[in-house]
C-alpha positions as semicolon CSV with decimal commas, in nm:
position;residue;x (nm);y (nm);z (nm)
1;X;0,562;1,306;-0,514
2;X;0,565;1,578;-0,249
3;X;0,313;1,410;-0,019
4;X;0,532;1,098;0,010
5;X;0,839;1,315;0,073
6;X;0,647;1,477;0,358
7;X;0,561;1,134;0,506
8;X;0,927;1,028;0,481
9;X;1,046;1,352;0,644
10;X;0,806;1,302;0,934
11;X;0,905;0,937;0,970
12;X;1,277;1,027;0,964
13;X;1,216;1,290;1,233
14;X;0,980;1,092;1,457
15;X;1,087;0,729;1,406
16;X;1,439;0,733;1,261
17;X;1,497;0,361;1,327
18;X;1,184;0,270;1,126
19;X;1,288;0,513;0,853
20;X;1,636;0,359;0,834
21;X;1,484;0,013;0,773
22;X;1,309;0,120;0,452
23;X;1,480;0,019;0,128
24;X;1,561;0,231;-0,172
25;X;1,375;0,282;-0,498
26;X;1,253;0,040;-0,761
27;X;1,406;0,065;-1,106
28;X;1,230;0,134;-1,434
29;X;1,325;-0,221;-1,540
30;X;1,155;-0,370;-1,233
31;X;0,839;-0,171;-1,299
32;X;0,833;-0,256;-1,671
33;X;0,873;-0,627;-1,595
34;X;0,592;-0,616;-1,336
35;X;0,364;-0,431;-1,579
36;X;0,430;-0,695;-1,843
37;X;0,355;-0,981;-1,604
38;X;0,036;-0,812;-1,475
39;X;-0,075;-0,708;-1,821
40;X;-0,148;-0,344;-1,739
41;X;0,037;-0,017;-1,691
42;X;0,089;0,120;-1,342
43;X;-0,083;0,449;-1,266
44;X;0,167;0,737;-1,289
45;X;0,128;0,815;-0,915
46;X;0,205;0,456;-0,819
47;X;0,499;0,450;-1,057
48;X;0,639;0,775;-0,910
49;X;0,602;0,640;-0,555
50;X;0,776;0,309;-0,634
51;X;1,062;0,494;-0,804
52;X;1,120;0,664;-0,467
53;X;1,069;0,368;-0,233
54;X;1,016;0,006;-0,330
55;X;0,905;-0,133;0,002
56;X;0,966;-0,501;-0,072
57;X;1,135;-0,690;0,208
58;X;1,479;-0,831;0,130
59;X;1,445;-1,183;-0,013
60;X;1,590;-1,344;0,302
61;X;1,318;-1,182;0,519
62;X;1,019;-1,292;0,309
63;X;0,792;-1,532;0,499
64;X;0,657;-1,792;0,256
65;X;0,378;-1,882;0,501
66;X;0,198;-1,547;0,468
67;X;0,018;-1,399;0,169
68;X;0,191;-1,060;0,192
69;X;0,513;-0,944;0,349
70;X;0,616;-0,591;0,435
71;X;0,760;-0,364;0,699
72;X;0,530;-0,420;1,000
73;X;0,406;-0,121;1,192
74;X;0,400;0,136;0,915
75;X;0,168;0,305;0,830
76;X;-0,031;0,141;1,110
77;X;-0,055;-0,175;1,314
78;X;-0,149;-0,481;1,115
79;X;-0,098;-0,340;0,767
80;X;0,196;-0,227;0,563
81;X;0,289;-0,077;0,231
82;X;0,367;-0,327;-0,042
83;X;0,671;-0,327;-0,265
84;X;0,645;-0,417;-0,632
85;X;0,698;-0,794;-0,576
86;X;0,431;-0,806;-0,306
87;X;0,191;-0,595;-0,517
88;X;0,239;-0,827;-0,810
89;X;0,183;-1,138;-0,599
90;X;-0,135;-1,008;-0,439
91;X;-0,258;-0,875;-0,774
92;X;-0,207;-1,222;-0,928
93;X;-0,406;-1,373;-0,642
94;X;-0,696;-1,129;-0,690
95;X;-0,721;-1,084;-1,068
96;X;-0,963;-1,293;-1,272
97;X;-1,008;-1,391;-1,636
98;X;-1,343;-1,206;-1,643
99;X;-1,175;-0,884;-1,529
100;X;-1,384;-0,853;-1,213
101;X;-1,505;-1,072;-0,930
102;X;-1,779;-1,185;-0,894
103;X;-1,830;-1,216;-1,269
104;X;-2,205;-1,153;-1,250
105;X;-2,166;-0,813;-1,074
106;X;-1,967;-0,582;-1,303
107;X;-2,117;-0,269;-1,145
108;X;-2,038;-0,369;-0,784
109;X;-1,748;-0,614;-0,789
110;X;-1,542;-0,724;-0,495
111;X;-1,236;-0,688;-0,719
112;X;-1,150;-0,541;-1,062
113;X;-0,833;-0,617;-1,255
114;X;-0,775;-0,241;-1,288
115;X;-0,705;-0,220;-0,914
116;X;-0,348;-0,265;-0,792
117;X;-0,301;-0,323;-0,420
118;X;-0,039;-0,108;-0,247
119;X;-0,120;-0,172;0,121
120;X;-0,231;-0,497;0,285
121;X;-0,243;-0,707;0,596
122;X;-0,034;-1,024;0,613
123;X;-0,319;-1,245;0,489
124;X;-0,417;-1,025;0,195
125;X;-0,772;-1,002;0,334
126;X;-0,781;-0,625;0,363
127;X;-0,597;-0,331;0,221
128;X;-0,593;-0,038;-0,017
129;X;-0,560;-0,025;-0,394
130;X;-0,510;0,233;-0,665
131;X;-0,739;0,228;-0,968
132;X;-0,510;0,246;-1,273
133;X;-0,789;0,411;-1,474
134;X;-0,815;0,730;-1,268
135;X;-0,575;0,710;-0,970
136;X;-0,846;0,697;-0,706
137;X;-0,776;0,499;-0,391
138;X;-1,014;0,236;-0,259
139;X;-1,013;-0,034;0,004
140;X;-1,118;-0,395;0,020
141;X;-1,197;-0,630;0,305
142;X;-1,283;-0,990;0,229
143;X;-1,649;-1,050;0,310
144;X;-1,746;-0,683;0,295
145;X;-1,825;-0,442;0,013
146;X;-1,530;-0,286;-0,161
147;X;-1,508;0,092;-0,127
148;X;-1,392;0,287;-0,431
149;X;-1,287;0,651;-0,426
150;X;-1,199;0,657;-0,055
151;X;-0,925;0,907;-0,150
152;X;-0,907;1,109;-0,470
153;X;-0,541;1,018;-0,525
154;X;-0,234;0,858;-0,375
155;X;-0,121;1,207;-0,269
156;X;-0,444;1,256;-0,070
157;X;-0,393;0,919;0,098
158;X;-0,031;1,004;0,186
159;X;-0,152;1,336;0,330
160;X;-0,372;1,131;0,566
161;X;-0,070;0,919;0,664
162;X;0,127;1,237;0,739
163;X;-0,162;1,363;0,954
164;X;-0,162;1,030;1,140
165;X;0,213;1,063;1,207
166;X;0,160;1,419;1,337
167;X;-0,115;1,287;1,568
168;X;0,121;1,020;1,700
169;X;0,390;1,284;1,760
170;X;0,160;1,519;1,951
171;X;0,005;1,237;2,156
172;X;-0,349;1,267;2,020
173;X;-0,345;0,915;1,873
174;X;-0,336;0,702;2,189
175;X;-0,294;0,369;2,006
176;X;0,067;0,444;1,910
177;X;0,376;0,593;2,068
178;X;0,737;0,638;1,968
179;X;1,000;0,439;2,155
180;X;1,369;0,414;2,068
181;X;1,307;0,564;1,726
182;X;1,026;0,325;1,632
183;X;0,649;0,341;1,609
184;X;0,506;0,113;1,877
185;X;0,139;0,020;1,852
186;X;-0,035;-0,032;2,186
């Protein structure tokens, strides 16, 4: 996935300490086990991304008092990319027996079981998901309407993250700066 490679290159260049904290890839066995537990196949883009970087925190750093754990401060303040364990946990929390929530609104649900979260806040109240049916990216926020098709693909979303990193580097995004090799949100 070239767009993710571009994000990682920019992060390594601009915030090498943050880049160094990121773990390695997931394995095919990890992904197959998660698919079995969730009961659906990961979209090929999500699978390719996780095989490059599984962004789960090490077990000893997981905070049991929060809904989601991840590497704070990337891609922005207050949200973070999920690794396969965190995706699976949040997916289990959101999925329903009916396949969508609320069950009486199949055309405009808050959540569909075909959506797999890949970015979230610590409470799991807001984030982004990939639709396994077509690879489009959407976003949810508890209490608001879910937006589907916000990005055409994971690659398009990662292109926006790369653009955000370039804006931080050139000083046109005043809510973040780079200090001692880390992204610091103001």
